[in-house]
Amino acid sequence: MISVPIGKPSFFTVHLVFVLLTILFCFPGSVSASAEEAAALFKWKSSFFNPDNPLLTSWILQQNSSPCSWYGVSCIKGSVNRLNLSDSNIISTLYDFPFSSLPNLEYVDMAVNEFSGSIPPQIGNLSKLIYLDLQGGALSNEIPREIGFLKNLQTLHLNGNYLNGSIPEEIGQLRFLNDLALAANNLDGPFPASFGNLKNLSYLYVYDNHLSGPIPPELGNFDNLVEVYMDGNQLSGHIPSTLGNLNKLKVLYRFSNNLSGSIPSEIGNLTSLNTLSLFKNNLTGSIPPSLGNLRNLTLLHLYANQLSGSIPKELGNLMLLEDLELSNNL
Ligand SMILES: *[C@@H]1O[C@H](CO)[C@@H](O)[C@H](O)[C@H]1NC(C)=O
Ligand SMILES: *[C@@H]1O[C@H](CO)[C@@H](O)[C@H](O)[C@H]1NC(C)=O
Ligand SMILES: *[C@@H]1O[C@H](CO)[C@@H](O)[C@H](O)[C@H]1NC(C)=O
Ligand SMILES: *[C@@H]1O[C@H](CO)[C@@H](O)[C@H](O)[C@H]1NC(C)=O
Ligand SMILES: *[C@@H]1O[C@H](CO)[C@@H](O)[C@H](O)[C@H]1NC(C)=O
Ligand SMILES: *[C@@H]1O[C@H](CO)[C@@H](O)[C@H](O)[C@H]1NC(C)=O
Ligand SMILES: *[C@@H]1O[C@H](CO)[C@@H](O)[C@H](O)[C@H]1NC(C)=O
Ligand SMILES: CC(=O)N[C@H]1CO[C@H](CO)[C@@H](O)[C@@H]1O
């Protein structure tokens, strides 16, 4: 207890009151907010299967404790803005994550831990989220529709889990999405119709799932695409010729699918391409001579299809080519 002299206020007390008022005026609620956030995170840690995780010894609760100096936690104005617990040997679920207690969270990197169970629908409460990385865990069940509430999301990595069901239609609400990784899960069904809204995608990784149906034709309008990995699915239909518009595309992996029809000659417009891999599909027709325009190509895999005709002499222009495989065709 601070003992305050009774009677005429001293210079000291007036000064103290002034300082306290200044703090309250400049940071309304900030002290209690951060204590609340600390309590919420601490409670979550207590629910871990390994709450005594040695990396998290800084996560301790004292009176008015602030989480801002804890391992993996960063704050802006005393409120948690970033949580980086990547590769931290956490064994837990997300059921007790304090979704409603961290209103200023923008970056969550919890890649490579042992999170199991499903992704709770309350994930949609983290409305300021820009970055969400939950890759490399043991999360299962479906991707919640509420993911569509995360309207500011630019990076979403859910790859390397056991997620199933189809890609939710609501993903199309994430208009700022730049980097989407859903690879190496058990996702099935077609791309949702709304997928065409994700015009700002640069990186698209959906390999090693059970996705079926056609490649969304809108992909040809995603001008910022740099890398597309769709291999190891059951995608069918034709390769849309609009893909020839993607002048930043460097990598196109579409192997081990069920694509049919011919290789559109417009692929030859993708002059940034360094990797083109379409093996183990059902592609027919001839190899378009326009592929000879892909001067930066180092890898061209077209084997295990039903391509016919001769090998176009234009492939001889591919001076950087290191790996060419055309076997098992007609
Ligand atoms: C999290 O920390 C790791 C290791 O320091 C780093 O590689 C990664 O970029 C960080 N993630 C974010 C979102 O800052
Ligand atoms: C997803 O997997 C769980 C078991 O982990 C199962 O109960 C559920 O039916 C599956 N959902 C779909 C859509 O396949
Ligand atoms: C699109 O992504 C780029 C990064 O590749 C980013 O600089 C830009 O702000 C994004 N635009 C929109 C509208 O999201
Ligand atoms: C190729 O197409 C045929 C006929 O449509 C189909 O029976 C076969 O399963 C396809 N091959 C692959 C690898 O999907
Ligand atoms: C491949 O696609 C064709 C139609 O294009 C379909 O008839 C066939 O069942 C598919 N095969 C597989 C293995 O998905
Ligand atoms: C794309 O390729 C096609 C066929 O190779 C060609 O006719 C067309 O002019 C090209 N478009 C652009 C914009 O380069
Ligand atoms: C080809 O690759 C070189 C070296 O990586 C790069 O400087 C150049 O911009 C690339 N060309 C195209 C058309 O992307
Ligand atoms: C405060 C808030 O946004 N609460 C929401 C958290 O998420 C659940 C599940 O989506 C909603 O029911 C709440 O309204």
XYZ file of C-alpha atoms and ligand atoms in Angstrom:
442
model
C 0.000 0.000 0.000
C 1.177 3.542 -0.734
C 0.484 5.783 2.274
C -0.709 9.219 1.186
C -0.412 12.049 3.719
C -3.833 13.362 4.793
C -4.560 17.073 4.563
C -3.266 19.589 2.039
C -2.127 17.693 -1.073
C 1.639 17.854 -1.395
C 3.461 18.623 -4.614
C 4.251 14.898 -4.754
C 0.602 13.751 -4.736
C -0.497 16.374 -7.252
C 2.333 15.322 -9.514
C 1.465 11.639 -9.052
C -2.203 12.229 -9.912
C -1.143 14.198 -12.984
C 1.141 11.372 -14.150
C -1.582 8.753 -13.595
C -4.141 10.843 -15.493
C -1.652 11.274 -18.356
C -1.101 7.503 -18.540
C -4.839 6.843 -18.521
C -5.458 9.505 -21.160
C -2.735 8.303 -23.517
C -3.236 4.551 -23.138
C -6.876 4.035 -22.181
C -7.335 0.485 -20.986
C -3.934 -0.612 -22.262
C -2.630 -1.892 -18.941
C -5.648 -4.062 -18.223
C -5.918 -5.146 -21.899
C -2.442 -6.599 -21.895
C -3.028 -8.289 -18.519
C -6.185 -9.787 -19.998
C -4.274 -11.010 -23.058
C -1.571 -12.476 -20.809
C -4.175 -14.332 -18.783
C -5.818 -15.685 -21.957
C -2.531 -16.924 -23.442
C -1.445 -18.392 -20.107
C -4.732 -20.261 -19.814
C -4.217 -21.650 -23.328
C -0.706 -22.807 -22.437
C -2.132 -24.577 -19.378
C -4.299 -26.658 -21.731
C -1.290 -28.011 -23.700
C -0.477 -31.696 -23.407
C 3.018 -30.399 -22.520
C 2.322 -27.188 -20.515
C 5.841 -27.389 -19.073
C 7.358 -26.883 -22.548
C 10.857 -25.514 -21.769
C 10.637 -22.966 -24.611
C 7.702 -21.290 -22.886
C 9.167 -20.719 -19.425
C 8.766 -16.964 -19.986
C 4.993 -17.483 -20.171
C 4.276 -16.865 -16.488
C 1.439 -14.961 -14.913
C 2.088 -12.290 -12.321
C -0.084 -9.422 -11.204
C -0.595 -7.075 -14.174
C 1.818 -9.104 -16.247
C 2.229 -8.127 -19.857
C 2.755 -10.900 -22.435
C 4.785 -8.579 -24.662
C 8.156 -9.930 -23.576
C 7.130 -13.573 -23.653
C 8.742 -16.054 -26.046
C 7.155 -15.729 -29.486
C 4.912 -12.770 -28.597
C 5.182 -9.273 -30.058
C 2.937 -6.318 -29.249
C 1.904 -2.997 -30.677
C 0.819 -0.427 -28.058
C 0.771 -3.108 -25.386
C -1.560 -5.427 -27.281
C -0.531 -8.724 -28.880
C 0.022 -8.253 -32.601
C 2.181 -11.226 -33.514
C 2.445 -14.763 -32.251
C 5.354 -16.748 -33.607
C 5.422 -20.205 -32.084
C 6.727 -21.972 -35.172
C 8.632 -25.186 -34.512
C 8.216 -24.856 -30.737
C 7.335 -28.464 -29.869
C 3.814 -27.570 -28.756
C 1.552 -30.590 -28.356
C -2.004 -29.333 -28.151
C -5.292 -28.633 -29.852
C -6.622 -25.242 -30.904
C -9.868 -25.658 -28.952
C -8.740 -23.413 -26.080
C -6.896 -20.850 -28.205
C -8.043 -17.385 -27.010
C -9.693 -16.384 -30.304
C -11.856 -13.683 -28.723
C -9.200 -12.249 -26.404
C -6.567 -11.174 -28.944
C -8.348 -8.505 -31.002
C -5.175 -7.016 -32.505
C -3.553 -10.205 -33.710
C -2.260 -9.834 -37.295
C 0.428 -12.524 -37.620
C 0.095 -16.095 -36.380
C 2.905 -18.472 -37.236
C 2.390 -21.800 -35.494
C 3.928 -23.962 -38.221
C 5.504 -27.310 -37.377
C 4.020 -28.214 -34.017
C 1.782 -31.073 -32.978
C -1.613 -29.413 -33.137
C -4.388 -31.978 -33.486
C -8.174 -31.887 -33.627
C -10.050 -29.538 -35.920
C -9.589 -25.856 -36.671
C -12.305 -24.224 -34.516
C -14.864 -21.970 -36.265
C -13.856 -19.201 -33.822
C -10.786 -18.713 -36.041
C -13.074 -16.259 -37.846
C -12.927 -13.968 -34.794
C -9.323 -13.028 -35.584
C -10.609 -10.419 -37.974
C -7.340 -8.484 -38.367
C -5.299 -11.517 -39.350
C -2.903 -10.973 -42.277
C -0.793 -14.098 -41.864
C -1.884 -17.560 -40.695
C 0.480 -20.506 -40.786
C -0.672 -23.818 -39.292
C 1.331 -26.060 -41.622
C 3.031 -29.228 -40.520
C 0.684 -30.362 -37.758
C -1.923 -33.047 -37.286
C -5.063 -30.975 -37.770
C -8.009 -32.947 -39.127
C -11.597 -32.553 -40.287
C -12.821 -29.798 -42.567
C -11.505 -26.273 -43.072
C -14.147 -24.146 -41.281
C -16.281 -21.848 -43.443
C -15.521 -19.061 -40.977
C -12.070 -18.802 -42.580
C -13.932 -16.496 -44.994
C -14.234 -13.858 -42.230
C -10.468 -13.294 -42.316
C -10.805 -10.681 -45.016
C -7.310 -9.222 -44.598
C -5.503 -12.515 -44.975
C -2.547 -12.429 -47.382
C -0.886 -15.696 -46.402
C -2.714 -18.922 -45.525
C -0.667 -22.070 -44.953
C -2.625 -25.152 -43.878
C -0.450 -27.636 -45.754
C 0.850 -30.874 -44.278
C -2.073 -31.732 -42.019
C -4.946 -34.238 -42.324
C -7.659 -31.808 -43.370
C -10.479 -33.356 -45.382
C -13.682 -32.347 -47.123
C -13.611 -29.793 -49.905
C -12.076 -26.323 -50.123
C -14.800 -24.077 -48.633
C -16.640 -21.728 -50.971
C -15.943 -18.916 -48.457
C -12.252 -18.939 -49.382
C -13.266 -16.737 -52.309
C -13.861 -13.884 -49.819
C -10.117 -13.607 -49.147
C -9.468 -11.081 -51.909
C -6.002 -10.085 -50.707
C -4.719 -13.649 -50.565
C -1.261 -13.807 -52.081
C 0.107 -17.115 -50.837
C -2.206 -20.128 -50.429
C -0.851 -23.521 -49.350
C -3.330 -26.370 -48.847
C -1.005 -29.100 -50.109
C -0.523 -32.550 -48.575
C -3.903 -32.940 -46.912
C -6.892 -35.147 -47.741
C -8.958 -32.473 -49.476
C -11.336 -33.655 -52.164
C -13.991 -32.337 -54.513
C -13.625 -29.572 -57.066
C -12.261 -26.062 -56.609
C -15.134 -23.903 -55.332
C -16.730 -21.599 -57.900
C -15.554 -18.597 -55.860
C -11.908 -19.540 -56.410
C -11.849 -17.198 -59.383
C -11.997 -14.225 -56.952
C -8.473 -14.854 -55.678
C -6.962 -12.651 -58.350
C -3.944 -11.574 -56.310
C -2.524 -15.057 -55.763
C 1.187 -15.376 -56.428
C 1.751 -18.795 -54.872
C -0.721 -21.651 -55.123
C 0.182 -24.996 -53.563
C -2.553 -27.650 -53.613
C -0.462 -30.715 -54.522
C -1.007 -34.166 -52.985
C -4.710 -34.042 -52.208
C -7.682 -35.741 -53.889
C -9.017 -32.695 -55.721
C -11.088 -33.458 -58.790
C -12.921 -31.561 -61.495
C -11.490 -28.906 -63.787
C -8.745 -26.352 -63.246
C -10.587 -23.053 -62.606
C -10.439 -21.210 -65.959
C -10.122 -17.905 -64.072
C -6.554 -18.893 -63.180
C -5.614 -17.368 -66.516
C -6.549 -13.942 -65.068
C -4.420 -14.263 -61.939
C -1.737 -11.945 -63.289
C 0.570 -12.247 -60.268
C 0.926 -16.036 -60.292
C 4.540 -17.102 -59.882
C 4.313 -20.728 -58.743
C 1.491 -23.248 -59.247
C 1.767 -26.746 -57.778
C -1.328 -28.854 -58.527
C 0.313 -32.243 -58.934
C -0.858 -35.449 -57.285
C -4.607 -34.853 -57.513
C -7.370 -36.164 -59.782
C -7.980 -32.955 -61.691
C -9.501 -33.527 -65.096
C -10.519 -31.593 -68.163
C -8.355 -29.463 -70.437
C -5.500 -27.112 -69.627
C -7.127 -23.698 -70.218
C -5.415 -21.746 -72.983
C -5.874 -18.560 -70.906
C -2.935 -19.780 -68.798
C -0.782 -18.342 -71.571
C -1.463 -14.868 -70.081
C 0.507 -15.500 -66.896
C 3.689 -13.679 -67.747
C 5.190 -13.926 -64.242
C 4.714 -17.695 -63.958
C 7.963 -19.519 -63.210
C 6.778 -22.952 -62.082
C 3.849 -25.032 -63.315
C 3.466 -28.486 -61.762
C 0.394 -30.357 -62.998
C 1.738 -33.885 -63.078
C -0.101 -37.021 -61.880
C -3.558 -35.752 -62.630
C -6.112 -36.776 -65.254
C -5.829 -33.844 -67.636
C -6.951 -34.509 -71.173
C -6.933 -32.677 -74.476
C -3.823 -31.114 -75.944
C -1.149 -28.805 -74.537
C -2.330 -25.334 -75.598
C 0.222 -23.598 -77.794
C -0.333 -20.465 -75.640
C 1.828 -22.135 -72.952
C 4.654 -20.959 -75.191
C 3.840 -17.375 -74.089
C 4.939 -18.095 -70.518
C 8.454 -16.804 -71.088
C 9.290 -16.570 -67.351
C 8.697 -20.297 -66.941
C 11.646 -22.350 -65.707
C 9.775 -25.546 -64.765
C 6.968 -27.234 -66.708
C 5.895 -30.625 -65.482
C 2.798 -32.290 -66.950
C 3.747 -35.966 -66.771
C 1.289 -38.788 -65.925
C -1.807 -37.201 -67.371
C -3.982 -38.105 -70.327
C -2.729 -35.406 -72.691
C -3.098 -36.016 -76.423
C -2.162 -34.206 -79.628
C 1.325 -33.012 -80.500
C 3.950 -31.099 -78.521
C 3.436 -27.445 -79.525
C 6.505 -25.947 -81.263
C 5.821 -22.740 -79.265
C 7.428 -24.437 -76.240
C 10.683 -23.465 -77.961
C 9.947 -19.868 -76.796
C 10.394 -20.822 -73.155
C 14.038 -19.770 -73.127
C 14.368 -19.980 -69.328
C 13.110 -23.550 -69.108
C 15.427 -25.879 -67.177
C 12.966 -28.747 -66.667
C 10.390 -30.113 -69.126
C 8.561 -33.294 -68.145
C 5.873 -34.528 -70.525
C 6.335 -38.288 -70.086
C 3.534 -40.809 -69.458
C 0.873 -39.129 -71.581
C -0.559 -39.945 -75.022
C 1.239 -37.228 -76.961
C 1.841 -38.047 -80.622
C 3.709 -36.695 -83.618
C 7.372 -35.750 -83.617
C 9.555 -33.803 -81.211
C 9.507 -30.197 -82.463
C 12.938 -28.947 -83.533
C 12.183 -25.667 -81.675
C 12.948 -27.467 -78.391
C 16.558 -27.110 -79.536
C 16.275 -23.389 -78.628
C 15.979 -24.248 -74.947
C 19.616 -23.531 -74.125
C 19.136 -23.765 -70.340
C 17.292 -27.092 -70.401
C 18.848 -29.629 -68.027
C 16.083 -32.198 -67.633
C 13.923 -33.301 -70.582
C 11.675 -36.348 -70.270
C 9.313 -37.300 -73.078
C 9.150 -41.079 -72.693
C 5.994 -43.193 -72.529
C 4.055 -41.320 -75.160
C 2.957 -42.076 -78.682
C 8.698 -16.953 -37.125
O 9.995 -17.279 -36.664
C 10.741 -18.070 -37.575
C 12.028 -18.460 -36.888
O 12.651 -17.356 -36.347
C 10.949 -17.279 -38.846
O 11.648 -18.051 -39.778
C 9.577 -16.903 -39.423
O 9.743 -16.085 -40.560
C 8.746 -16.143 -38.397
N 7.393 -15.946 -38.912
C 6.814 -14.748 -39.064
C 5.437 -14.717 -39.578
O 7.387 -13.716 -38.799
C -13.134 -36.100 -42.145
O -12.484 -36.996 -41.252
C -13.227 -37.306 -40.084
C -12.395 -38.235 -39.253
O -11.136 -37.710 -39.038
C -14.551 -37.947 -40.451
O -15.297 -38.156 -39.290
C -15.323 -37.041 -41.395
O -16.491 -37.671 -41.840
C -14.460 -36.672 -42.600
N -15.181 -35.684 -43.401
C -15.245 -35.744 -44.717
C -16.027 -34.674 -45.389
O -14.701 -36.624 -45.351
C -1.233 -8.139 -54.188
O -0.039 -8.809 -53.768
C 1.103 -7.981 -53.783
C 2.281 -8.824 -53.389
O 2.486 -9.798 -54.388
C 0.899 -6.819 -52.837
O 2.020 -5.977 -52.888
C -0.351 -6.052 -53.226
O -0.604 -5.049 -52.291
C -1.534 -6.975 -53.287
N -2.694 -6.279 -53.806
C -3.902 -6.493 -53.339
C -5.004 -5.724 -53.952
O -4.102 -7.305 -52.469
C -7.340 -41.491 -69.105
O -8.599 -41.393 -69.725
C -9.284 -42.637 -69.808
C -10.518 -42.460 -70.673
O -11.164 -41.244 -70.379
C -9.588 -43.109 -68.409
O -10.246 -44.357 -68.456
C -8.297 -43.233 -67.613
O -8.599 -43.533 -66.265
C -7.494 -41.959 -67.664
N -6.199 -42.143 -67.077
C -5.829 -41.578 -65.926
C -4.401 -41.792 -65.488
O -6.571 -40.893 -65.249
C -10.317 -39.178 -65.991
O -11.177 -38.270 -66.636
C -12.124 -38.897 -67.476
C -12.943 -37.805 -68.146
O -12.117 -36.805 -68.651
C -13.026 -39.791 -66.663
O -13.905 -40.494 -67.504
C -12.170 -40.797 -65.888
O -12.978 -41.525 -64.993
C -11.098 -40.074 -65.073
N -10.223 -41.032 -64.452
C -9.847 -40.933 -63.173
C -8.907 -42.003 -62.689
O -10.214 -40.044 -62.444
C 0.176 -16.425 -77.306
O 0.430 -17.580 -78.076
C -0.370 -17.713 -79.217
C -0.107 -19.087 -79.828
O 1.219 -19.498 -79.667
C -0.085 -16.554 -80.164
O -0.866 -16.651 -81.317
C -0.401 -15.258 -79.430
O -0.050 -14.174 -80.231
C 0.334 -15.166 -78.110
N -0.155 -14.030 -77.331
C 0.641 -13.129 -76.769
C -0.008 -12.033 -76.005
O 1.841 -13.188 -76.861
C 15.200 -15.602 -67.308
O 16.061 -15.858 -66.196
C 16.981 -14.838 -65.909
C 17.923 -15.311 -64.852
O 17.225 -15.916 -63.791
C 16.207 -13.586 -65.540
O 17.100 -12.534 -65.278
C 15.249 -13.227 -66.662
O 14.447 -12.141 -66.263
C 14.349 -14.390 -67.006
N 13.561 -14.069 -68.178
C 12.246 -14.003 -68.120
C 11.540 -13.672 -69.392
O 11.631 -14.184 -67.082
C -16.769 -11.675 -30.709
C -16.984 -12.595 -31.863
O -16.709 -12.259 -33.007
N -17.488 -13.778 -31.583
C -17.716 -14.791 -32.598
C -16.604 -15.814 -32.567
O -16.868 -16.877 -33.450
C -18.057 -17.574 -33.181
C -18.134 -18.739 -34.142
O -18.021 -18.313 -35.475
C -19.235 -16.635 -33.320
O -20.431 -17.315 -32.990
C -19.051 -15.454 -32.378
O -20.081 -14.518 -32.609
